[in-house]
Coordinates of C-alpha atoms and ligand atoms in Angstrom, one line a residue:
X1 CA -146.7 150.5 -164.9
X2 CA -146.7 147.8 -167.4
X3 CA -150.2 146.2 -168.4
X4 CA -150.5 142.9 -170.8
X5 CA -153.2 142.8 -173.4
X6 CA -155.7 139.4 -173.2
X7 CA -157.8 138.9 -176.2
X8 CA -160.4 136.6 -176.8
X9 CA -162.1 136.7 -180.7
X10 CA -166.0 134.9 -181.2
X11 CA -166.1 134.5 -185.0
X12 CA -169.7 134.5 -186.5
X13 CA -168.8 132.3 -190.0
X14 CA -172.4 132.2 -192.4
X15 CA -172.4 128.7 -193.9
X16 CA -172.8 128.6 -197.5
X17 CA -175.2 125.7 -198.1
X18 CA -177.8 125.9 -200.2
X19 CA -181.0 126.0 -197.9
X20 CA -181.1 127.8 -194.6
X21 CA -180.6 126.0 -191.5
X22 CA -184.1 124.3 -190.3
X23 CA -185.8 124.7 -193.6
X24 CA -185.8 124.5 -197.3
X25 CA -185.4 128.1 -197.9
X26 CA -182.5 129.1 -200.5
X27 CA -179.6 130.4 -198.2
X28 CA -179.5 133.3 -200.8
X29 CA -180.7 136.1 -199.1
X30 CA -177.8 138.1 -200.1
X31 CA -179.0 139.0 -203.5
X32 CA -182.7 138.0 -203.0
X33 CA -185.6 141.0 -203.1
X34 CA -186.7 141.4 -199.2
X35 CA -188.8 139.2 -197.2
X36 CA -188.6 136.3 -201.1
X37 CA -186.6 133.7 -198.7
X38 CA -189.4 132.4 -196.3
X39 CA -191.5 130.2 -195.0
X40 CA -193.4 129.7 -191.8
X41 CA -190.6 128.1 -190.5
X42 CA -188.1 130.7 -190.5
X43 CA -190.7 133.7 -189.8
X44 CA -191.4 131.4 -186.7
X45 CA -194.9 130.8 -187.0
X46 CA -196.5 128.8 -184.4
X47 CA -196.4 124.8 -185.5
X48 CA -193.8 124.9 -187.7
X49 CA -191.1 122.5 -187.0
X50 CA -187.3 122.7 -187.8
X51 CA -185.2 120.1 -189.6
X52 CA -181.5 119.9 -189.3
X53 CA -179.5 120.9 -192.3
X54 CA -177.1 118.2 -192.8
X55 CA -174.5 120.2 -194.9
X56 CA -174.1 122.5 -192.6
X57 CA -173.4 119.8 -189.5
X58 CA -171.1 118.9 -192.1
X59 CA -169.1 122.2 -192.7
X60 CA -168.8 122.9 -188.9
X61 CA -167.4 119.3 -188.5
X62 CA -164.8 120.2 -191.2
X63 CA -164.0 123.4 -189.8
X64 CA -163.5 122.0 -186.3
X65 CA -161.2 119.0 -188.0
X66 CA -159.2 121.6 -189.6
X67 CA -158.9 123.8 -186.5
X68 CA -157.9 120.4 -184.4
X69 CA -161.1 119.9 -182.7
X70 CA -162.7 116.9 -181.2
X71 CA -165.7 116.1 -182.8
X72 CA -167.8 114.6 -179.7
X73 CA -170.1 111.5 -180.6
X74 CA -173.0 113.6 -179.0
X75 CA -174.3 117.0 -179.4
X76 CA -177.5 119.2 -179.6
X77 CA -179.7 122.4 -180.1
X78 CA -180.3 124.7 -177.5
X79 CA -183.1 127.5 -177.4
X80 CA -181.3 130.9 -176.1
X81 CA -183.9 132.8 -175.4
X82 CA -184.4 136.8 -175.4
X83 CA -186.8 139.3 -177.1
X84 CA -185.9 141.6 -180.1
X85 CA -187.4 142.4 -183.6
X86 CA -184.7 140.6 -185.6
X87 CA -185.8 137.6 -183.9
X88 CA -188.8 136.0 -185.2
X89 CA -189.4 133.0 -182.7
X90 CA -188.3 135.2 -179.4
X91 CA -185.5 132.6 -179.2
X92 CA -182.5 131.2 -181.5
X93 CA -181.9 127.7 -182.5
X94 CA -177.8 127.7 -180.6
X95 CA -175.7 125.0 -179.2
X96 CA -175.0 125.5 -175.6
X97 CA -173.2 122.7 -173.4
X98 CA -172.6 120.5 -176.0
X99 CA -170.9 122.2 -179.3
X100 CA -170.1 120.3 -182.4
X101 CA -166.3 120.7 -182.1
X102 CA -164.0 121.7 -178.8
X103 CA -161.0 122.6 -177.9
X104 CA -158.5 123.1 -180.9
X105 CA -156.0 125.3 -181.6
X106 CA -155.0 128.0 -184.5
X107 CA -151.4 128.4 -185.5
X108 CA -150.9 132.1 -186.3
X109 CA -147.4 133.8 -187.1
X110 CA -146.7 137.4 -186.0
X111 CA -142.9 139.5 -186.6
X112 CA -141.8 135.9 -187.8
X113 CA -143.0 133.6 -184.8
X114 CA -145.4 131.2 -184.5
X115 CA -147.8 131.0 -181.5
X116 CA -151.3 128.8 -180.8
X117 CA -154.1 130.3 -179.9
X118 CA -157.0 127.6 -178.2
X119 CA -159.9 127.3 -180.0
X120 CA -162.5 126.5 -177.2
X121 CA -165.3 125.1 -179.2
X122 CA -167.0 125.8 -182.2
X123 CA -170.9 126.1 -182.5
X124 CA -173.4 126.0 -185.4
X125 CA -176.8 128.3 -185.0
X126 CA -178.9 130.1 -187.0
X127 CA -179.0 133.7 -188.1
X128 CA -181.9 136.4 -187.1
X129 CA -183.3 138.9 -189.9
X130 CA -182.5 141.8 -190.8
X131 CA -183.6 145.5 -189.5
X132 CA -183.4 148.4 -191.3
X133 CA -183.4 151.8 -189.4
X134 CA -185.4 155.2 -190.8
X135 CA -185.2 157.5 -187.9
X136 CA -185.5 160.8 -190.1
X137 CA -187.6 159.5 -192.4
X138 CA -191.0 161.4 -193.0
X139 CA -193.6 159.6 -191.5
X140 CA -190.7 158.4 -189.3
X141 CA -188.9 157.0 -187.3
X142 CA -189.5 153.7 -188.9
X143 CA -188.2 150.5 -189.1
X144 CA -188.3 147.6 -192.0
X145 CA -187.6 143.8 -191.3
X146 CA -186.0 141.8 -193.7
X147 CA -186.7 137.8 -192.9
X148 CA -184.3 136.6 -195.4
X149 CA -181.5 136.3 -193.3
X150 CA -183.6 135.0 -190.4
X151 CA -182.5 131.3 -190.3
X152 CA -179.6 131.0 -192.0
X153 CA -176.6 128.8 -191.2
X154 CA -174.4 130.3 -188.8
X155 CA -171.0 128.9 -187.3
X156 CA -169.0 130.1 -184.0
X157 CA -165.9 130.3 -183.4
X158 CA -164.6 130.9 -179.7
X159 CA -161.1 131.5 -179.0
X160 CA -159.5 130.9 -175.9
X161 CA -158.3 134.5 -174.5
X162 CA -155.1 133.7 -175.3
X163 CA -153.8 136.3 -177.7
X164 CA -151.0 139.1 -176.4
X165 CA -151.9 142.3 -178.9
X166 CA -153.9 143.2 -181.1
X167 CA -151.5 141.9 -184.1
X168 CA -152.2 138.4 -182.8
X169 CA -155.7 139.2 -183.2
X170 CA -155.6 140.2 -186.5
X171 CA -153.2 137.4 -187.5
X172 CA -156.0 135.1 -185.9
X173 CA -158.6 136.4 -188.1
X174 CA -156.7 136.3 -191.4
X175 CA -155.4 132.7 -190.4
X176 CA -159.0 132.0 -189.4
X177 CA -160.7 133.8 -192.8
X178 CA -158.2 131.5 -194.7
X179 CA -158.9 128.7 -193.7
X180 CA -162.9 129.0 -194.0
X181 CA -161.6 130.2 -198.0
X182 CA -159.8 126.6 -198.6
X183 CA -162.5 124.7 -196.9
X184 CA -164.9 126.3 -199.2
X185 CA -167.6 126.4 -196.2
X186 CA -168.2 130.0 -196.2
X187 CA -168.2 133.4 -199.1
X188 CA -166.1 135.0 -196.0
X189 CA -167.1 138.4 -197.2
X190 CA -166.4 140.6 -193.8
X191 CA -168.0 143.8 -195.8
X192 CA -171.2 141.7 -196.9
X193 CA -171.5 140.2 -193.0
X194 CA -170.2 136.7 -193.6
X195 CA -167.6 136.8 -191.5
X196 CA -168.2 138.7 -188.3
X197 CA -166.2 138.8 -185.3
X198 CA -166.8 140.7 -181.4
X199 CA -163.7 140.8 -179.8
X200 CA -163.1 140.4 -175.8
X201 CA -160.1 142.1 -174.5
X202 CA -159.2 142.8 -170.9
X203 CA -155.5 144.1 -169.3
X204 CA -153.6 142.7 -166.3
X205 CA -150.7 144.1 -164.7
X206 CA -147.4 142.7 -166.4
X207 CA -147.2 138.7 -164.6
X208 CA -150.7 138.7 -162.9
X209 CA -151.8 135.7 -163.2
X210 CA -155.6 136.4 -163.1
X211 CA -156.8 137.9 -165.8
X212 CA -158.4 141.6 -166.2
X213 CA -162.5 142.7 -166.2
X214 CA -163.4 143.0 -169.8
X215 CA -165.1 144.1 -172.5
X216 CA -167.0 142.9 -175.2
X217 CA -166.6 145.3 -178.7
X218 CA -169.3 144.5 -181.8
X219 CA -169.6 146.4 -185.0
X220 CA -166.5 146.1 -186.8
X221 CA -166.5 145.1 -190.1
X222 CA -163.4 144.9 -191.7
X223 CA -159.8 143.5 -190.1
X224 CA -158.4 146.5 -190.1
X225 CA -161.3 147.9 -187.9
X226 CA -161.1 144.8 -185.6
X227 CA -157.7 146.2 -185.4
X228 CA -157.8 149.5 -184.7
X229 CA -160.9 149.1 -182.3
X230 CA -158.7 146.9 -180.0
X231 CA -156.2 149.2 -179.9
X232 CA -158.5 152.3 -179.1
X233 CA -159.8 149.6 -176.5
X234 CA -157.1 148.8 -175.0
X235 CA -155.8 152.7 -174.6
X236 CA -159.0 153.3 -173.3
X237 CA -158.7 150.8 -170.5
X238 CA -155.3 151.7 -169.9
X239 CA -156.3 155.5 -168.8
X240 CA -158.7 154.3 -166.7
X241 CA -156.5 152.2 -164.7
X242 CA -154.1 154.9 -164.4
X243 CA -156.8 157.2 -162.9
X244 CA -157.5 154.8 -160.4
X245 CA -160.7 153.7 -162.1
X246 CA -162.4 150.3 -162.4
X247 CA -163.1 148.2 -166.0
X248 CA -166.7 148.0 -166.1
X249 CA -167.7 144.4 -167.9
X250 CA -170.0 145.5 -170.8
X251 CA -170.5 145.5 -174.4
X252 CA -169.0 148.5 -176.6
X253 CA -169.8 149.2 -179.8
X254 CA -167.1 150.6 -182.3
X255 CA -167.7 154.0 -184.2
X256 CA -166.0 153.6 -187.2
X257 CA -166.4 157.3 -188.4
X258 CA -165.1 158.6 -184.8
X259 CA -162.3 155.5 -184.3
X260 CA -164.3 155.0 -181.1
X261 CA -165.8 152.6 -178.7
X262 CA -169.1 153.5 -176.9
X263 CA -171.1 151.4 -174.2
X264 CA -173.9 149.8 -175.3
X265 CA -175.0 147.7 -172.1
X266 CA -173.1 146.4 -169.1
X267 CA -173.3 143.6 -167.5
X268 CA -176.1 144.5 -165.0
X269 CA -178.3 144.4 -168.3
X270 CA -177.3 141.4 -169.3
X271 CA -179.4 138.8 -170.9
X272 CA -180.5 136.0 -168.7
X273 CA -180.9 133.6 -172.1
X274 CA -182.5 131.0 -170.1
X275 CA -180.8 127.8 -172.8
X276 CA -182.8 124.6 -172.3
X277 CA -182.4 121.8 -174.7
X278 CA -184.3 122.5 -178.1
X279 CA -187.5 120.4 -177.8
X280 CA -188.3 120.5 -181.5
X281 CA -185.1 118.6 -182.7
X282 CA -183.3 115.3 -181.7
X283 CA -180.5 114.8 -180.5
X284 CA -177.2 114.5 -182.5
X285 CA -175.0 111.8 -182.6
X286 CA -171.9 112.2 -184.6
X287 CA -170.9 108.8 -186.4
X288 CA -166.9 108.5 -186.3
X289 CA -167.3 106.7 -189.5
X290 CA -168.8 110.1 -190.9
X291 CA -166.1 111.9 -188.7
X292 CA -163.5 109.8 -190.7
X293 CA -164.8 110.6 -193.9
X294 CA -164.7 114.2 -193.5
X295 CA -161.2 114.3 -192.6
X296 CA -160.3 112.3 -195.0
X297 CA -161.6 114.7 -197.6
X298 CA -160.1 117.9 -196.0
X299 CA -158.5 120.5 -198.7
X300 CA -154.5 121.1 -198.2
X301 CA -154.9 124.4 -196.1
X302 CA -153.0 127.7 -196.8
X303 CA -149.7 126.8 -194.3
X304 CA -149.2 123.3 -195.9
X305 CA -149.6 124.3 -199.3
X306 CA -147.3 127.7 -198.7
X307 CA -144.7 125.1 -198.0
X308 CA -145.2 122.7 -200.4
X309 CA -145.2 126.1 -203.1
X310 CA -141.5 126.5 -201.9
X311 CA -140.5 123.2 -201.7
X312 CA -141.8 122.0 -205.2
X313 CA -141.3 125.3 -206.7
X314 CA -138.5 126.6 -205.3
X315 CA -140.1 129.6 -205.1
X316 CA -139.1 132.4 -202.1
X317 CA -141.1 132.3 -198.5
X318 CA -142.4 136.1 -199.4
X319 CA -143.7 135.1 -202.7
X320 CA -145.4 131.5 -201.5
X321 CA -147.1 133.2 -198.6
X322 CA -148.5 135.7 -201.0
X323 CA -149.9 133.4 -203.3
X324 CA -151.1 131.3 -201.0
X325 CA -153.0 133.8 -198.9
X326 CA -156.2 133.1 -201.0
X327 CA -157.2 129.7 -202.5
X328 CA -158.2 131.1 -205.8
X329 CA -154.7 133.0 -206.5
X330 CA -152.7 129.8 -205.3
X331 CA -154.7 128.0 -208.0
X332 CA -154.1 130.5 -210.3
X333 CA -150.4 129.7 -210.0
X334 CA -150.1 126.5 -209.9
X335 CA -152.1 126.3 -212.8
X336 CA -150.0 129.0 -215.0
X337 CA -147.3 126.8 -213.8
X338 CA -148.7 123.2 -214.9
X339 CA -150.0 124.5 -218.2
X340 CA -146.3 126.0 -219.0
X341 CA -144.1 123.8 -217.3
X342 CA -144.1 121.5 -220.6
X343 CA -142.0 124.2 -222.4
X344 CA -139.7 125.3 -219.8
X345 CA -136.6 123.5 -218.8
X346 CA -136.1 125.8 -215.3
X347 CA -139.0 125.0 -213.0
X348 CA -138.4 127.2 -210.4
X349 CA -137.2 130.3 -212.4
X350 CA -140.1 129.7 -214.3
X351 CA -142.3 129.8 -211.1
X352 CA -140.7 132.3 -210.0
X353 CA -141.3 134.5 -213.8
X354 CA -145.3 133.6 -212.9
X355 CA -145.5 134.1 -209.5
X356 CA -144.1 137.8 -210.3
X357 CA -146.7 138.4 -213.4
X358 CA -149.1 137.3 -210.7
X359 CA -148.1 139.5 -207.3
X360 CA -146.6 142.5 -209.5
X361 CA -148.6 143.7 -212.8
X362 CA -151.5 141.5 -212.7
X363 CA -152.2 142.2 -208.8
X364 CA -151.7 145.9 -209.7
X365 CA -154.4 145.9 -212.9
X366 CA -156.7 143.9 -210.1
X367 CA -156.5 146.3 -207.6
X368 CA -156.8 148.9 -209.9
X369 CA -160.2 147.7 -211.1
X370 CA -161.1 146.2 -208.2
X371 CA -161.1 142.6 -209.7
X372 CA -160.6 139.6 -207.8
X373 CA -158.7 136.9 -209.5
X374 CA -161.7 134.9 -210.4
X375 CA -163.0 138.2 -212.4
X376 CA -160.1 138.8 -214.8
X377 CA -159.9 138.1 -218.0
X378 CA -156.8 136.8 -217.9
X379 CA -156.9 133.1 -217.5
X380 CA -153.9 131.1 -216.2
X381 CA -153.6 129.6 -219.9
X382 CA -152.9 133.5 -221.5
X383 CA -150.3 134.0 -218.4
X384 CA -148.3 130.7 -219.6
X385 CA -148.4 132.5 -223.0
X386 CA -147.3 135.5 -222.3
X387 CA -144.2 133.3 -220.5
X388 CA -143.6 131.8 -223.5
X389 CA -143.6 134.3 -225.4
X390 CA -140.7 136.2 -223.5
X391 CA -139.1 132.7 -222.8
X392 CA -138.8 132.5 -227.1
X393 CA -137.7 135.8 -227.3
X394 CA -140.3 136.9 -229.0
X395 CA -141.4 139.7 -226.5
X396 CA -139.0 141.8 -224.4
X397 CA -140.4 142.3 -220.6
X398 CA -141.5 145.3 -221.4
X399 CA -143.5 144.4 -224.3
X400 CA -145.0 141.6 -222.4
X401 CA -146.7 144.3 -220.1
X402 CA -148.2 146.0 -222.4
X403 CA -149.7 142.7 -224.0
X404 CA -150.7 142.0 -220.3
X405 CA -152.3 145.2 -220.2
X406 CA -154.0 144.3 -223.6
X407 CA -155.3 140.9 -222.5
X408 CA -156.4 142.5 -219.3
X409 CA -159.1 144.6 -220.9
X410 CA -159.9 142.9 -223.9
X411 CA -158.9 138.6 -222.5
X412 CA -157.2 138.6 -225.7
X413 CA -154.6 135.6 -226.2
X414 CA -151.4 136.8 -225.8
X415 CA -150.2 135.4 -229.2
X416 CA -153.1 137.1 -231.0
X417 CA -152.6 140.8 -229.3
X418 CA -148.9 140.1 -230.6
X419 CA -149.8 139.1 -234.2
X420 CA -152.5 141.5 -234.4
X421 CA -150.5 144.4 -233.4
X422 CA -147.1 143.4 -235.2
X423 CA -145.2 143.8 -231.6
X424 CA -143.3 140.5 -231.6
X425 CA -139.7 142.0 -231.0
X426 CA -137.0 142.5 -233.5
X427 CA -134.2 139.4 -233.6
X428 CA -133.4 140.4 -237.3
X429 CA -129.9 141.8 -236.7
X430 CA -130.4 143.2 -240.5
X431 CA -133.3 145.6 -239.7
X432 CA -131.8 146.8 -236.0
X433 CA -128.4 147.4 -238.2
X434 CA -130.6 150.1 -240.7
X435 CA -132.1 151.6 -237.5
X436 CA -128.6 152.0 -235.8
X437 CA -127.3 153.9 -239.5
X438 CA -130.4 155.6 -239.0
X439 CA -129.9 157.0 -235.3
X440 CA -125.9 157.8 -236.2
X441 CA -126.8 159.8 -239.0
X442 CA -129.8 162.0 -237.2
X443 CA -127.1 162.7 -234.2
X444 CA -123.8 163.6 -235.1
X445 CA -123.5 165.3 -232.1
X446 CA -123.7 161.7 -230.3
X447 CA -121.4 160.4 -232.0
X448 CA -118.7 163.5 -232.2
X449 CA -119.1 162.9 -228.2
X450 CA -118.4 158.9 -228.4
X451 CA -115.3 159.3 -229.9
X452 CA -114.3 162.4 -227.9
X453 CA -114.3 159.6 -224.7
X454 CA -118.1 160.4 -223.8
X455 CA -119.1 156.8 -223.1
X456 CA -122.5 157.3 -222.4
X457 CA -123.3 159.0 -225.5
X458 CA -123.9 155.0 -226.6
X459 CA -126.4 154.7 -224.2
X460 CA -128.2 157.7 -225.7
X461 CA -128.0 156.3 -229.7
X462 CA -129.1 152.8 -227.8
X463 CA -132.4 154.7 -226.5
X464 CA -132.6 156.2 -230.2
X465 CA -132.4 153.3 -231.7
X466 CA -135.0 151.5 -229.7
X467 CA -137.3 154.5 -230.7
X468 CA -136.8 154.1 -234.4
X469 CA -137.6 150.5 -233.7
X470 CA -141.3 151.6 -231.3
X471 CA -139.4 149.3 -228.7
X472 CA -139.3 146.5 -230.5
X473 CA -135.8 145.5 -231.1
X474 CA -134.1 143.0 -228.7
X475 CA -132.0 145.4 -226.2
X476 CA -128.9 143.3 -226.2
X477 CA -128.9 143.1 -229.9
X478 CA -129.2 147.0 -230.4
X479 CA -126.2 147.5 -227.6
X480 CA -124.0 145.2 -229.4
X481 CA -124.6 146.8 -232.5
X482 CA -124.3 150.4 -231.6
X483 CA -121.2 150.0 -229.7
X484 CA -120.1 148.2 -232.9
X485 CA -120.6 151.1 -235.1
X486 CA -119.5 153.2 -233.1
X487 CA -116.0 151.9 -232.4
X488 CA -116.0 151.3 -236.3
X489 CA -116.7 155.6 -236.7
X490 CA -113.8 155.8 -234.5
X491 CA -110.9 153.3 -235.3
X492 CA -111.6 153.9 -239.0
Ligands
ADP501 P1 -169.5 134.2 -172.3 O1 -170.0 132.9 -171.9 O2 -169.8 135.3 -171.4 O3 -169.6 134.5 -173.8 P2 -167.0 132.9 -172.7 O4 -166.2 132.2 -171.6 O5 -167.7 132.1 -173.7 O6 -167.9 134.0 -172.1 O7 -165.9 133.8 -173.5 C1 -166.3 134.6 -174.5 C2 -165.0 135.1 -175.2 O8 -164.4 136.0 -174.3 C3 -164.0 134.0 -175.5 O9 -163.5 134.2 -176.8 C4 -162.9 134.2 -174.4 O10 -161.7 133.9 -174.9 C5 -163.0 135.7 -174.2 N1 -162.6 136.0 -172.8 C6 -163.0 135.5 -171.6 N2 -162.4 136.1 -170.6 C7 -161.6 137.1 -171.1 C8 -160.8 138.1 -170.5 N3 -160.7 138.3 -169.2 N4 -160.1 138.9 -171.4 C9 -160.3 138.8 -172.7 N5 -161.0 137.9 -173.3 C10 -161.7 137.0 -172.5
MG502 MG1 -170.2 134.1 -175.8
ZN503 ZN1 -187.7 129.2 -194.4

């Protein structure tokens, strides 16, 4: 039997404002010592009152313009209410019935076609703290609480279940991750926890109409885990249809070590979360004029500006949806481009000479170090340079990536790693000619083969040549020349 896959994604986006979400707190918890970021507001203490942080109404707003929302004129704080350690109050500041931003949508492309996925509504609440487990610890089992975390900003994002595979779920997510990178409202960092996502996913019988029990899995943290827990998930469902078995409707939790999904509770022990409207905080209501302003001030987001990179560039599809993937390497670009574009008379092959600096030998140094593009040394200024240089002829390509190397470890200029290391490249037909004397005279053998017919033996004396020269001499010039002599050796 054929079975379709129904996914619905709830995205957990941390805000990055600069105080937490109901109180002054610095929002830095991340790299703060444990338990440094509070006050008796966010360890819940009784009588302390929350304020709204304003910034972070803000961001969701944005995010829920960019996603296509509407931004109701009302909205407010709900208490959801259940009991664990990590939760200082015994409740969490949420939205429930009336979210800052419904019903969008999120254009994703997958094999080459575009599809929308809904975006039901998008929420702002806070964060709870951290625990810290020590089961085999002596004097264990033991467990620490970190309150740093406990009131941060937090955004959700709830799709609609309207994604086919677990392709289209990943897509979502690295459309999604995106565009929270070019709004700027969030680090994104899935590893560190900013960007956290449970994923529903059910199966129906190929044309049901009504969808499939399913299941909720947490605990991923990277896309590719998202990923690959779906697809354990929906294997796993699968069999159990085939056996004539039922979907239970619980939460699983994936084992990244054993590529696994494991129940944590079903439905039966579900939270009853008991919302009721937050009686510590007022109402919201959204002015459009404030609505207005913040669309007005929306960043170009990755899709328009991949277009715009081939349009005004000329550059290939592949190469603009590289660059434009993150914000900070589509900058990088287009401002290698701007800072060069004075000297060049080609636009787009000059785009195009960057854009492959930038996704070929750069990306490789970065990966190798584990550098993002913010951390090399390498500014946009030395990659216009380095252009230059090739464009003038002083550098071959080849000598250009071992300056690149240089500039990479030491952020060198370009022009300086060439001066200081005498590498510009040989134009000076007179010193290539004594190298080429030089390489027919140390291989006779070479040259008894050239004029016996052995064509290639040139390409041999060429390599010589460029030897005698440390790989300096222009490769056209020492061709021409070596043929010359060559034919000269043999006609007279
Ligand atoms: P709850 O209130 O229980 O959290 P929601 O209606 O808010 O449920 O949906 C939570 C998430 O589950 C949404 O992202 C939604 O798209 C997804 N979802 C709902 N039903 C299904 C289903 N049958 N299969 C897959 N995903 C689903
Ligand atoms: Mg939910
Ligand atoms: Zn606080």
């Amino acid at each position: 039997m054929s079975y379709e896959t129904v996914i619905g994604l709830e995205v957990h986006v941390q805000l990055q404002t600069r105080s937490k979400m109901f109180c002054g707190c610095p929002a830095d918890y991340q790299y703060a010592p444990p338990n440094s970021r509070v006050c008796p507001v966010c360890l819940g203490l009784p009588g302390s009152l929350p304020v709204i942080n304003r910034k972070a109404v803000e961001y969701t707003i944005m995010t829920g313009l960019a996603l296509g929302c509407r931004i109701p004129e009302y909205s407010k704080f709900d208490r959801k209410n259940y009991p664990y350690p990590d939760l200082m109050k015994g409740y969490q500041i949420s939205q429930y019935d009336l979210p800052l931003a419904e019903d969008g949508l999120l254009e994703i492309e997958v094999d080459g076609e575009s599809r929308s996925v809904g975006v039901m509504r998008v929420h702002l609440e806070e964060d709870a703290a951290k625990l810290m487990h020590f089961p085999g610890e002596p004097g264990g089992p033991y467990s620490l609480v970190d309150v740093n975390r406990a009131g941060s900003p937090l955004m959700e994002v709830v799709s609609a279940p309207d994604m086919r595979s677990p392709e289209e779920a990943r897509a979502y997510l690295v459309t999604l991750h995106s565009i929270m990178q070019y709004l700027g409202v969030s680090a994104g960092n899935m590893q560190d926890g900013n960007f956290r996502c449970d994923a529903n996913v059910s199966i129906r019988l190929e044309g049901s109409q009504e969808f499939g029990t399913r299941t909720e899995i947490k605990n991923m943290n990277s896309f590719r885990s998202v990923y690959l827990a779906l697809n354990h998930e929906v294997d796993r469902q699968k069999r159990i249809l085939e056996d004539g078995g039922r979907i239970t409707q619980e939460t699983r939790g994936w084992i990244e070590e054993r590529g696994v999904t494991v129940s944590q509770r079903s439905k039966e022990h579900a939270h009853d979360y008991r919302y009721f409207p937050e009686p510590d905080l007022p109402p919201l209501r959204i002015e459009k004029d404030w609505v207005d302003e913040i669309r007005s001030s929306l960043p170009e987001l990755a899709g328009q500006r991949r277009g715009r990179f081939v349009e005004q560039y000329g550059l290939p599809l592949y190469d603009a949806d590289l660059l434009t993937g993150s914000r900070a390497v589509a900058e990088y670009f287009e401002d290698s481009v701007s800072l060069g574009r004075a000297s060049c008379d080609d636009l787009a092959a000059y785009s195009k000479n960057i854009s492959n600096w930038i996704l070929g030998d750069l990306s490789r140094l970065m990966n190798l170090e584990n550098l993002s593009i913010g951390e090399v040394k390498v500014r946009p200024a030395h990659l216009a340079e380095l252009q230059s240089l090739i464009d003038s002829g002083t550098l071959s390509n080849t000598m250009a990536k071992t300056v690149l190397e240089e500039a990479f470890v030491s952020g060198e200029q370009p022009g300086k790693i060439v001066k200081d290391k005498g590498l510009s490249q040989i134009n000076d037909s007179s010193i290539v000619d004594s190298a080429v004397t030089q390489a027919l005279a140390d291989n006779p053998k070479a040259v008894a083969d050239f004029i016996g017919g052995k064509e290639t033996a040139a390409k041999f004396l060429v390599g010589q040549v460029m030897k005698i020269t440390r790989g300096q001499a222009k490769p056209d010039l020492v061709q021409e020349l070596v043929q010359a002599a060559l034919e000269t050796e043999r006609d007279g």
